[in-house]
PDB file of C-alpha atoms in Angstrom:
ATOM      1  CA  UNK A   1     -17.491  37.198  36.819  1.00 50.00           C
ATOM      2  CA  UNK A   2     -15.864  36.125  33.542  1.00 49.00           C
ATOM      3  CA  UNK A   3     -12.615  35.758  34.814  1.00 51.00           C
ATOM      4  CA  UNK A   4     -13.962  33.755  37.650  1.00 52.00           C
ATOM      5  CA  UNK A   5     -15.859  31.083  35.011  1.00 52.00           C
ATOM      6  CA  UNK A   6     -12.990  31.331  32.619  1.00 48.00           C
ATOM      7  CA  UNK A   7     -10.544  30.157  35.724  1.00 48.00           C
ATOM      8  CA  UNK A   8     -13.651  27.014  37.018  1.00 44.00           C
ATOM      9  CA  UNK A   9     -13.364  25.847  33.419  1.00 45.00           C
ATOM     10  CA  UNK A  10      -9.604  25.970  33.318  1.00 43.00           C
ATOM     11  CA  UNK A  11      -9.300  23.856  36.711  1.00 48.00           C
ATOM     12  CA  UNK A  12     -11.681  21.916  35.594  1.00 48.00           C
ATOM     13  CA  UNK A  13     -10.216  20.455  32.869  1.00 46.00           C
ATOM     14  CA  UNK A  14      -7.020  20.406  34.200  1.00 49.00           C
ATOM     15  CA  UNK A  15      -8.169  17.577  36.837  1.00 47.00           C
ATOM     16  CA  UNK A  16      -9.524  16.026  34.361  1.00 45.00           C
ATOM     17  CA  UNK A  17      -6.303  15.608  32.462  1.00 47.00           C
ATOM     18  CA  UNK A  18      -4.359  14.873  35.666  1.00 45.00           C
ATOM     19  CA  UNK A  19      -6.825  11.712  36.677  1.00 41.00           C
ATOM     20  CA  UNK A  20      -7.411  10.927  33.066  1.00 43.00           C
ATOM     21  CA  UNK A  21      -2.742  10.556  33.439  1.00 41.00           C
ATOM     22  CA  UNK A  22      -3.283   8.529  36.766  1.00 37.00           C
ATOM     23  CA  UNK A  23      -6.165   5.922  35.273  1.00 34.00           C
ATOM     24  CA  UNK A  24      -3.749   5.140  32.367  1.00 38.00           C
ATOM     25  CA  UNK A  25      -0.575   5.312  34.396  1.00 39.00           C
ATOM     26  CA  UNK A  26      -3.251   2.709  36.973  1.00 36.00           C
ATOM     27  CA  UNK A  27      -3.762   0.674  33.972  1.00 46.00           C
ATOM     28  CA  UNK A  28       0.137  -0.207  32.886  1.00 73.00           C
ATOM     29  CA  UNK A  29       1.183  -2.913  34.779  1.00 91.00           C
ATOM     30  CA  UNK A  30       4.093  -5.087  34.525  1.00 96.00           C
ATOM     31  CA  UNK A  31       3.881  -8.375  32.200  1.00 97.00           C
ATOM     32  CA  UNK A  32       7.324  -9.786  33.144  1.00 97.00           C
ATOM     33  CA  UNK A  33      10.415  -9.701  35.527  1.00 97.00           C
ATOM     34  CA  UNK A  34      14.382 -10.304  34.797  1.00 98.00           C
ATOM     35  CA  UNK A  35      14.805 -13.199  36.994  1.00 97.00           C
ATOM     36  CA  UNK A  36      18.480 -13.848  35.609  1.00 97.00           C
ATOM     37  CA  UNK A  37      21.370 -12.161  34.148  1.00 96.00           C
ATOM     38  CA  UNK A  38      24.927 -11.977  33.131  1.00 96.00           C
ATOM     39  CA  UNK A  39      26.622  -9.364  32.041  1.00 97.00           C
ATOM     40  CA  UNK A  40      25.255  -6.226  31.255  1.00 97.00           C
ATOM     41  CA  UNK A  41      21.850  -5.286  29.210  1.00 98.00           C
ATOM     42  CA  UNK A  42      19.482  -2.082  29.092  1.00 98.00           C
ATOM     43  CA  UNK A  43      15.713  -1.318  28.593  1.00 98.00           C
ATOM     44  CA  UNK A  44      14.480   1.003  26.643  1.00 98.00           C
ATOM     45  CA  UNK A  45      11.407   2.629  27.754  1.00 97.00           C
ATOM     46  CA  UNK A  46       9.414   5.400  26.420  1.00 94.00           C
ATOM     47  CA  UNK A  47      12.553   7.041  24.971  1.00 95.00           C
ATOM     48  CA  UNK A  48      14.897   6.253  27.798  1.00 97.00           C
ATOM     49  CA  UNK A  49      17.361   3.754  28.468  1.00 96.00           C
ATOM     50  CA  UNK A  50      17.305   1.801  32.080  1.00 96.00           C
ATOM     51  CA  UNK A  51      20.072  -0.422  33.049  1.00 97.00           C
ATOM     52  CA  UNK A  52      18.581  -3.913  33.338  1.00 98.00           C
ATOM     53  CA  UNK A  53      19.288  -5.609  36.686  1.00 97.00           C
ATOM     54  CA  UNK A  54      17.627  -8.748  38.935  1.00 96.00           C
ATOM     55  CA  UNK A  55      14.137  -8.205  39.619  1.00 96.00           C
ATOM     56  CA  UNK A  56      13.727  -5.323  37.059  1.00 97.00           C
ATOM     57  CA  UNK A  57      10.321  -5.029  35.799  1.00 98.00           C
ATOM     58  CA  UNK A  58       9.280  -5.248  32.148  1.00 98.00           C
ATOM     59  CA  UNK A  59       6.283  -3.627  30.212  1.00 98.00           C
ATOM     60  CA  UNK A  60       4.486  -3.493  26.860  1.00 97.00           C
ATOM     61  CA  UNK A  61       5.983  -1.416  24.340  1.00 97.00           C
ATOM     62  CA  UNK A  62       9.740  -2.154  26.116  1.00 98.00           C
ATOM     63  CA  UNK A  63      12.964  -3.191  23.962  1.00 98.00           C
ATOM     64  CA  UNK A  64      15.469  -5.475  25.594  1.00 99.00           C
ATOM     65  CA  UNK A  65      19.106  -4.991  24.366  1.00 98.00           C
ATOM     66  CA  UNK A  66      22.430  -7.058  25.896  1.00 98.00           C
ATOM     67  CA  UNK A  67      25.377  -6.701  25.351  1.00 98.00           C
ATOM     68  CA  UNK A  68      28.389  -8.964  23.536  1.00 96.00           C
ATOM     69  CA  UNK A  69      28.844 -12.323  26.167  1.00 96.00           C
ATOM     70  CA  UNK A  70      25.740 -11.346  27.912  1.00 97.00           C
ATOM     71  CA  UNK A  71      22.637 -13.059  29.116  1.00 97.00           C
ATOM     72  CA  UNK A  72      19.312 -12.441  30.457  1.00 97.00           C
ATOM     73  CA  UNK A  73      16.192 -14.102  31.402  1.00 98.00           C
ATOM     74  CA  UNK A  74      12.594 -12.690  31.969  1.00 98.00           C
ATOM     75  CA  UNK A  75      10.170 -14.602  33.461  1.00 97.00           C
ATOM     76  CA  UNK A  76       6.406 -13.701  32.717  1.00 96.00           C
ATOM     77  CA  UNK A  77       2.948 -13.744  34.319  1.00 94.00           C
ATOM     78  CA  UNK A  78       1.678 -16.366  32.097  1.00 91.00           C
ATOM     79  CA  UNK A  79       4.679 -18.904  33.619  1.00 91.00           C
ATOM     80  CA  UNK A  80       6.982 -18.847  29.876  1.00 93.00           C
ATOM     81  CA  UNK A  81      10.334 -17.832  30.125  1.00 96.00           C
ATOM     82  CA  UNK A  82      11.996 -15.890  27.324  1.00 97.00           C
ATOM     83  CA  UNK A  83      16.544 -15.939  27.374  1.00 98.00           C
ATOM     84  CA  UNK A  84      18.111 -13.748  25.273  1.00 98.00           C
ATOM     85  CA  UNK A  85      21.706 -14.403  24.225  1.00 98.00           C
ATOM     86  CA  UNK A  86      24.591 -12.393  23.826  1.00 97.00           C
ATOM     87  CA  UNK A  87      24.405  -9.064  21.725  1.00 97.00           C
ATOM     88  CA  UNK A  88      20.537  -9.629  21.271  1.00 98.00           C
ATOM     89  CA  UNK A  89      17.256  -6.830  20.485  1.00 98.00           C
ATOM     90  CA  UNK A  90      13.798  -7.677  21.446  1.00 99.00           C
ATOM     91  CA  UNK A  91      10.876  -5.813  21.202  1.00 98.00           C
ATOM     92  CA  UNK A  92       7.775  -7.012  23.317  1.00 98.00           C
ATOM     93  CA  UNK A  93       4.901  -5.363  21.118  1.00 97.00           C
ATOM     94  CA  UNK A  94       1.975  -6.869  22.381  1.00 96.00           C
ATOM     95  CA  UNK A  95       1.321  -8.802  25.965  1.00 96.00           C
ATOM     96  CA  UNK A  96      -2.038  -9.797  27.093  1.00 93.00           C
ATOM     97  CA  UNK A  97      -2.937 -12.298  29.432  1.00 91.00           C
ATOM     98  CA  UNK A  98      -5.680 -13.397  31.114  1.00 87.00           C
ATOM     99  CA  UNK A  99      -5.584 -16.013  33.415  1.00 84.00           C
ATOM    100  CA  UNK A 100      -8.993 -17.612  34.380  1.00 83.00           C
ATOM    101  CA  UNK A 101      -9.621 -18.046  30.324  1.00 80.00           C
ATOM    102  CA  UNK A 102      -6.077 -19.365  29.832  1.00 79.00           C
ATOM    103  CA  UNK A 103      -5.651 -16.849  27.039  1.00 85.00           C
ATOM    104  CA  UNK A 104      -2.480 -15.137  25.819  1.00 89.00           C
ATOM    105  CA  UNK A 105      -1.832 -12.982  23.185  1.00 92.00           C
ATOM    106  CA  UNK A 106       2.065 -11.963  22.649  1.00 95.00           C
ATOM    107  CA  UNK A 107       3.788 -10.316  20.008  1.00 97.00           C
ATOM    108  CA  UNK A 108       7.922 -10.183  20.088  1.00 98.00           C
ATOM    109  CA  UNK A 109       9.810  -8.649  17.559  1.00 98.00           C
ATOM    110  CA  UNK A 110      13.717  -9.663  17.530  1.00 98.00           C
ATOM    111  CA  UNK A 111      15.624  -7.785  15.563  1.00 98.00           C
ATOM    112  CA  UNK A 112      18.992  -8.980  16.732  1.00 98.00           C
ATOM    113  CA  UNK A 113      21.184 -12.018  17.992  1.00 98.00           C
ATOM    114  CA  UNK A 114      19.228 -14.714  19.533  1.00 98.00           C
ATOM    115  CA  UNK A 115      15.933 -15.746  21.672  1.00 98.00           C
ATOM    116  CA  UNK A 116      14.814 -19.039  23.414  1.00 97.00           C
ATOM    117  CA  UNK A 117      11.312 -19.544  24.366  1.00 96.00           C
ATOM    118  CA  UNK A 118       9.921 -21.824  27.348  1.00 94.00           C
ATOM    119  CA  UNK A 119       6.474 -21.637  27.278  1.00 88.00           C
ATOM    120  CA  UNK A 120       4.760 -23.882  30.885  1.00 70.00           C
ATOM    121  CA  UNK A 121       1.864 -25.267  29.291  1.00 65.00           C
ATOM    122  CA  UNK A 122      -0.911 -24.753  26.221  1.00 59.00           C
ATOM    123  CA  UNK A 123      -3.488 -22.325  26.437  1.00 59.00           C
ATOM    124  CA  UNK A 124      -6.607 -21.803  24.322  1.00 60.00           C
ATOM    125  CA  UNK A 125      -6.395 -22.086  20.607  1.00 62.00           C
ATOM    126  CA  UNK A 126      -7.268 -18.655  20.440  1.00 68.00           C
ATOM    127  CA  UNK A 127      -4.455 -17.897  22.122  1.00 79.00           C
ATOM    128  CA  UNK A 128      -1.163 -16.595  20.373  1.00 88.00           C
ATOM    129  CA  UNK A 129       2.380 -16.346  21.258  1.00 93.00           C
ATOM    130  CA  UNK A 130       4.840 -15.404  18.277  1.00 95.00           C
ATOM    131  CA  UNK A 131       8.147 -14.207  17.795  1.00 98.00           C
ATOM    132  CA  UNK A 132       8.837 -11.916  14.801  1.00 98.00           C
ATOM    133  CA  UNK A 133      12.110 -11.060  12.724  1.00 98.00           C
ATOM    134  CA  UNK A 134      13.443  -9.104   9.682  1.00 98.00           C
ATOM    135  CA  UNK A 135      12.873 -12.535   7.869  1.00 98.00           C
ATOM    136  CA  UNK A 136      10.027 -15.107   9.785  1.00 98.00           C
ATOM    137  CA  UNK A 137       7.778 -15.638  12.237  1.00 97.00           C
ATOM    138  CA  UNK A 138       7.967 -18.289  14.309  1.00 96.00           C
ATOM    139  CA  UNK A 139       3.779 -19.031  15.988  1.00 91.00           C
ATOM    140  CA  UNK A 140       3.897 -21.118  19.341  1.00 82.00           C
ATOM    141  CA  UNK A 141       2.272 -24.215  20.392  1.00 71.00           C
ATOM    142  CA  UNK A 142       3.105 -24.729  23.983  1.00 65.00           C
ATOM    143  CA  UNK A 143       7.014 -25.404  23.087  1.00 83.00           C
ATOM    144  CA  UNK A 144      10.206 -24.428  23.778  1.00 93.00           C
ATOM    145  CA  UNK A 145      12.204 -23.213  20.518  1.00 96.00           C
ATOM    146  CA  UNK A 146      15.211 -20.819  19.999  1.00 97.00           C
ATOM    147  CA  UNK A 147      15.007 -18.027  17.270  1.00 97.00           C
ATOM    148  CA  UNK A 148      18.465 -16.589  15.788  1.00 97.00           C
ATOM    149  CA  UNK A 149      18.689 -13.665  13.475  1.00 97.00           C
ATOM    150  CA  UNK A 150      21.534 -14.681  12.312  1.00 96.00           C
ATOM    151  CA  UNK A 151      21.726 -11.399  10.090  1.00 96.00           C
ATOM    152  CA  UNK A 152      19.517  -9.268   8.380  1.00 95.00           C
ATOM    153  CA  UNK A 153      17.973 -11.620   5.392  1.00 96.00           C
ATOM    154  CA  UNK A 154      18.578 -14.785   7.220  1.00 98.00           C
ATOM    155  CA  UNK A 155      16.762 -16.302  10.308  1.00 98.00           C
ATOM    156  CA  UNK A 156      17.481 -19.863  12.410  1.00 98.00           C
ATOM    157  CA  UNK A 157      14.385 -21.571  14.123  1.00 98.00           C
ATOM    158  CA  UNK A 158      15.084 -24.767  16.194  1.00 97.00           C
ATOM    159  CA  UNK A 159      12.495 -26.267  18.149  1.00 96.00           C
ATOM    160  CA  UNK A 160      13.277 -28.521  21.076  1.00 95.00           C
ATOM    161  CA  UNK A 161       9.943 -29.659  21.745  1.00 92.00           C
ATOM    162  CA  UNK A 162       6.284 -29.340  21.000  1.00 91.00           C
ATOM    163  CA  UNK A 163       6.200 -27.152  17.163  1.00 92.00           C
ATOM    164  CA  UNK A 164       6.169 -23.800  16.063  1.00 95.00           C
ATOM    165  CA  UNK A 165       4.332 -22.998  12.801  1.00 95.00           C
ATOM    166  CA  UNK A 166       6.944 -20.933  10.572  1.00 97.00           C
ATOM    167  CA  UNK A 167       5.956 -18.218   7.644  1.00 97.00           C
ATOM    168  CA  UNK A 168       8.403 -16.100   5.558  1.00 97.00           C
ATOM    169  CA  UNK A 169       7.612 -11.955   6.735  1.00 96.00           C
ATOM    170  CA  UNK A 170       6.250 -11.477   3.031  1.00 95.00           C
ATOM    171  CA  UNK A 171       3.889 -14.496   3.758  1.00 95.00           C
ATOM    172  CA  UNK A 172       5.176 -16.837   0.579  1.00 96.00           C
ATOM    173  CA  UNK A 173       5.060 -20.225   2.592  1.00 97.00           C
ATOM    174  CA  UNK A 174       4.649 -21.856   5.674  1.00 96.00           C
ATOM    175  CA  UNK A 175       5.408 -25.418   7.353  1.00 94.00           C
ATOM    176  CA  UNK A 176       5.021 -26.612  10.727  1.00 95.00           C
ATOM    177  CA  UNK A 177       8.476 -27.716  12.984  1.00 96.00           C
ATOM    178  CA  UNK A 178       8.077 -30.558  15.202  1.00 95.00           C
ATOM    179  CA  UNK A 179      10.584 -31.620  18.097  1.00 95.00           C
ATOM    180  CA  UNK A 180      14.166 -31.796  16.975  1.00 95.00           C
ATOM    181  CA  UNK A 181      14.211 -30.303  14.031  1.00 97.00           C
ATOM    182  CA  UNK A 182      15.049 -26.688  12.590  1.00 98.00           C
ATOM    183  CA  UNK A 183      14.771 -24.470   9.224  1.00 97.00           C
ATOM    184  CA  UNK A 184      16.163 -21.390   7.819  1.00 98.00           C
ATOM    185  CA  UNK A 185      14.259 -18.288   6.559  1.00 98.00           C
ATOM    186  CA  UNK A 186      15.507 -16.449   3.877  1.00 97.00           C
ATOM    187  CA  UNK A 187      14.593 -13.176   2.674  1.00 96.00           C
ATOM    188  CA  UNK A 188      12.468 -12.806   0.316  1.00 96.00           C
ATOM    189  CA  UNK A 189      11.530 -17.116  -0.063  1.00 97.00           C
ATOM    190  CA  UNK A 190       9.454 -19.475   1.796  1.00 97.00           C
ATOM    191  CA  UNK A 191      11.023 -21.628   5.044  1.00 97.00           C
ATOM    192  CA  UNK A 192      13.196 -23.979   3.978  1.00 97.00           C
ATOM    193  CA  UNK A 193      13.230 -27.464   4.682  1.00 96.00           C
ATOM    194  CA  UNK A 194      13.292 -28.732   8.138  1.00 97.00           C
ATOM    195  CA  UNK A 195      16.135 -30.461   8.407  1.00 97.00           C
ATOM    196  CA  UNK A 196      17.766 -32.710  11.752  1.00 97.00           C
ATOM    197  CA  UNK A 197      20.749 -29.994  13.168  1.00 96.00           C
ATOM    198  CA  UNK A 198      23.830 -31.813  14.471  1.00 96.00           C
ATOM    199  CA  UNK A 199      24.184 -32.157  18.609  1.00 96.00           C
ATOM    200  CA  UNK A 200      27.088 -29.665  18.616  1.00 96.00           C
ATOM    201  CA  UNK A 201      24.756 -26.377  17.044  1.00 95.00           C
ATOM    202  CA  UNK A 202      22.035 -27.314  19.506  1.00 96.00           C
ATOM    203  CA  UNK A 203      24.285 -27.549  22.331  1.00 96.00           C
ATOM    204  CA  UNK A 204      25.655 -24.268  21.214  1.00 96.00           C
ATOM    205  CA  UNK A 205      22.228 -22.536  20.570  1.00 95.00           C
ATOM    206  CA  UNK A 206      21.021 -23.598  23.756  1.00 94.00           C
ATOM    207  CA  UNK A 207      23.947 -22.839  26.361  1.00 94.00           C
ATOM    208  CA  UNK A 208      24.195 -18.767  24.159  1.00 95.00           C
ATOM    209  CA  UNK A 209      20.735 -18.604  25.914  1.00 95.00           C
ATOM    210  CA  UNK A 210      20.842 -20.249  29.233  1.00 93.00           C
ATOM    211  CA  UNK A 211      21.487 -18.136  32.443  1.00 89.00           C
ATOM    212  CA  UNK A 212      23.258 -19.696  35.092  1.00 78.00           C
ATOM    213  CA  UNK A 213      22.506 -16.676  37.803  1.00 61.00           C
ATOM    214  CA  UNK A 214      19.001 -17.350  38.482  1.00 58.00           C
ATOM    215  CA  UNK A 215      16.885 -15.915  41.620  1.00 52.00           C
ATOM    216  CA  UNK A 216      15.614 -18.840  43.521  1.00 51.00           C
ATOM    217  CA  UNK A 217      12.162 -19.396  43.244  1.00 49.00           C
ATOM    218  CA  UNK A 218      11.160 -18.825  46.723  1.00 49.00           C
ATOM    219  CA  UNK A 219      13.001 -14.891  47.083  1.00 49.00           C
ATOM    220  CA  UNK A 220      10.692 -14.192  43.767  1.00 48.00           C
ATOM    221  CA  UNK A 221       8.083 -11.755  44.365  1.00 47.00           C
ATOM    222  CA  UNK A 222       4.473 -12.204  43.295  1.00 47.00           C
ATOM    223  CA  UNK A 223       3.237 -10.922  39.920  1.00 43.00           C
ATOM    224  CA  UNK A 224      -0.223 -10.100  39.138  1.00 43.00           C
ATOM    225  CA  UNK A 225      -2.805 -12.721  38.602  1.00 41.00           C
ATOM    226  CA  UNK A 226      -4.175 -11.150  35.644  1.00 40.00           C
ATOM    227  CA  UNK A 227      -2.961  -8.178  32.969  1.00 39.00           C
ATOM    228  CA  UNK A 228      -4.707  -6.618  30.414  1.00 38.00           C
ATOM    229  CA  UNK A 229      -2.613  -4.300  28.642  1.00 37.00           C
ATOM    230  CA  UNK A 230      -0.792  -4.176  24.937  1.00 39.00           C
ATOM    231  CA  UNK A 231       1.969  -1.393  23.902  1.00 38.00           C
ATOM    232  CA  UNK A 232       3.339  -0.701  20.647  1.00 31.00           C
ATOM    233  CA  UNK A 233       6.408   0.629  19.807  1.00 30.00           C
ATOM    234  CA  UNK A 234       7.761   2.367  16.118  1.00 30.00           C
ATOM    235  CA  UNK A 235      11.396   1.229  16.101  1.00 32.00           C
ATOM    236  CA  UNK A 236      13.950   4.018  14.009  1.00 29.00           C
ATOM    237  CA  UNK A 237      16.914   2.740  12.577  1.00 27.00           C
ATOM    238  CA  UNK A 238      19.122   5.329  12.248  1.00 28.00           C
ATOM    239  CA  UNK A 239      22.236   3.124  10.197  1.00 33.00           C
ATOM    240  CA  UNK A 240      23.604  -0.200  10.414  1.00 32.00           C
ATOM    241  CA  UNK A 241      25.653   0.591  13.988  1.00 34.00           C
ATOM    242  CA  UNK A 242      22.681   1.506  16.104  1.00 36.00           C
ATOM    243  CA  UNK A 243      18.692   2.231  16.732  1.00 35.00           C
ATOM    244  CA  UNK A 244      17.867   4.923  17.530  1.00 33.00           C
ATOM    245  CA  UNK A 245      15.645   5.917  20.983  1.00 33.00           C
ATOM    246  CA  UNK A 246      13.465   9.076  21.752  1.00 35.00           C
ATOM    247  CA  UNK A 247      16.125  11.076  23.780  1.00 37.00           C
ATOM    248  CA  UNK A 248      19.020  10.740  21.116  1.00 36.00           C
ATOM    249  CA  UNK A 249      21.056   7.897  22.172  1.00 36.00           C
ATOM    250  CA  UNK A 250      21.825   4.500  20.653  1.00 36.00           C
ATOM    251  CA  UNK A 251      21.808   0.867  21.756  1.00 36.00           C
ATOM    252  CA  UNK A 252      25.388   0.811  20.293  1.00 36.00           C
ATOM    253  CA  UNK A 253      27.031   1.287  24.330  1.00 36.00           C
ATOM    254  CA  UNK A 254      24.863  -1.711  24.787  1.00 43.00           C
ATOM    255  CA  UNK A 255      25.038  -3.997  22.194  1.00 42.00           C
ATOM    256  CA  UNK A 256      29.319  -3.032  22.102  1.00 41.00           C
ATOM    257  CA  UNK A 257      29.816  -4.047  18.792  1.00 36.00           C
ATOM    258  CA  UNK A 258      28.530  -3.200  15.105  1.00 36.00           C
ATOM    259  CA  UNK A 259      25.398  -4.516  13.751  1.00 33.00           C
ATOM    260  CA  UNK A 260      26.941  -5.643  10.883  1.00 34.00           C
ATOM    261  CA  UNK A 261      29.670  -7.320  12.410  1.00 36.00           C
ATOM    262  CA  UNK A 262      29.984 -11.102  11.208  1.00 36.00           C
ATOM    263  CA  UNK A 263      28.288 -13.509  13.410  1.00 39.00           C
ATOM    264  CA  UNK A 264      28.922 -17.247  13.482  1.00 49.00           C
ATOM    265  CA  UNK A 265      26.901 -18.858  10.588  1.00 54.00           C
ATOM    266  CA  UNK A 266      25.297 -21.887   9.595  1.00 55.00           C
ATOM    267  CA  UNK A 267      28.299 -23.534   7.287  1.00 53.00           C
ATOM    268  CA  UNK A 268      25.528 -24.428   4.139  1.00 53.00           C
ATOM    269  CA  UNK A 269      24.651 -20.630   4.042  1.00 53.00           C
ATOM    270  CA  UNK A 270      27.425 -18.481   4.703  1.00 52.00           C
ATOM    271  CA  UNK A 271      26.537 -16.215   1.963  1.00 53.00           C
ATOM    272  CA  UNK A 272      23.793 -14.452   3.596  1.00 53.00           C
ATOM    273  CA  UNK A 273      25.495 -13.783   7.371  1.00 54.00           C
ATOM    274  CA  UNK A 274      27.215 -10.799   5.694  1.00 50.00           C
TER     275      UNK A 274
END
């Protein structure tokens, strides 16, 4: 009679894990699909690394990696469009949308090569939409900007229209960017001052980051109306040539080239792109 309870209780609870698994695994729902891409480029999810390709789906909590001379474009429920350049990292931390509200809340951390940002229209003022890296954060106003870490301790922020509110990671300083103009964030100081880039960096900046393969809009499938759901993600950087994921690998057969490999740099600070 024991034995009999002892099993009720054990099944029991095991359903209860099993649909307890199913509501969350219910719950996760895509934020964002790769609607364009050259090249080659992986996503990392929960510990395992998924060739990107057309259509792919992305999710809270997943890192974006391409490789050298590649490109890729996501497009995302909320109607903004995020490019990554060649050799590029992103994190998307945080994604929450909800569309009879207007309201967005999105976190991305870049912590490599460059991002541009297309965001369709403005939503609430509660709503936020902000890129992170080792140096800045760059906070959205309905705009379209490009980010560049252009190494470890210095970051690039060029807006192209609208403005993008710009603080130092240590939270020293801060200044506002309007339309056509840029700054660079050093470690460890405040922004410095926007300044007017010449035509040929923001013709460069802006064709690293634009996809030429696109899906047509019509063959695009529909996304959900409405998504609810944030992931986190504890990045481990395991040396200068590679992070690290949960089943051992690196982003290094990705990204095809050291970290710490020079990278074009502005010519007034070439100091701090080694």
């Amino acid at each position: 009679m024991k034995t009999g309870r002892i099993a009720v209780a054990v099944g029991i609870l095991c359903a209860a894990l099993f649909l307890g698994h199913s509501f969350l695994l219910a719950q996760e729902k895509a934020v964002g699909k790769v609607v364009a891409m050259e090249g080659r480029a992986s996503i990392t999810r929960q510990g395992k690394n998924i060739p990107a390709a057309l259509l792919a789906e992305i999710y809270p909590a997943d890192t974006v990696v391409t490789a050298r001379g590649s490109k890729l474009k996501i497009l995302f429920i909320d109607d903004s469009i995020l490019a990554l350049g060649g050799r590029s990292k992103i994190i998307i931390e945080k994604f929450l949308y909800q569309k009879k509200e207007e309201r967005r809340n999105a976190t991305f951390n870049l912590t490599l090569g460059k991002a541009r940002a297309l965001l369709g229209k403005a939503h609430l003022k509660d709503s936020l939409y902000e890129i992170k890296t080792p140096t800045a954060i760059a906070g959205v106003r309905g705009t379209h900007f490009i980010v560049w870490v252009v190494s470890a301790r210095l970051t690039q922020i060029l807006v192209l229209s609208g403005e993008v509110e710009v603080r130092d990671i240590a939270g020293i300083g801060r200044q506002v960017l309007k339309e056509n103009f840029a700054s660079r964030v050093t470690s460890g100081e405040a922004p410095g001052s926007a300044y007017t880039p010449e035509p040929e960096e923001v013709n460069r900046l802006q064709g690293e980051t634009t996809v030429s393969s696109e899906i047509p809009e019509e063959e695009l499938p529909v996304v959900p109306a409405a998504v609810t759901t944030e992931g986190t993600v504890e990045e481990k950087i395991t040396n200068s040539t590679g992070s690290a994921t949960g089943d051992g690998s690196t982003q290094q057969e990705v990204v095809d080239q050291p970290v710490n490999q020079a990278l074009p740099c502005p010519p007034s600070t070439p100091s701090l792109c080694n």
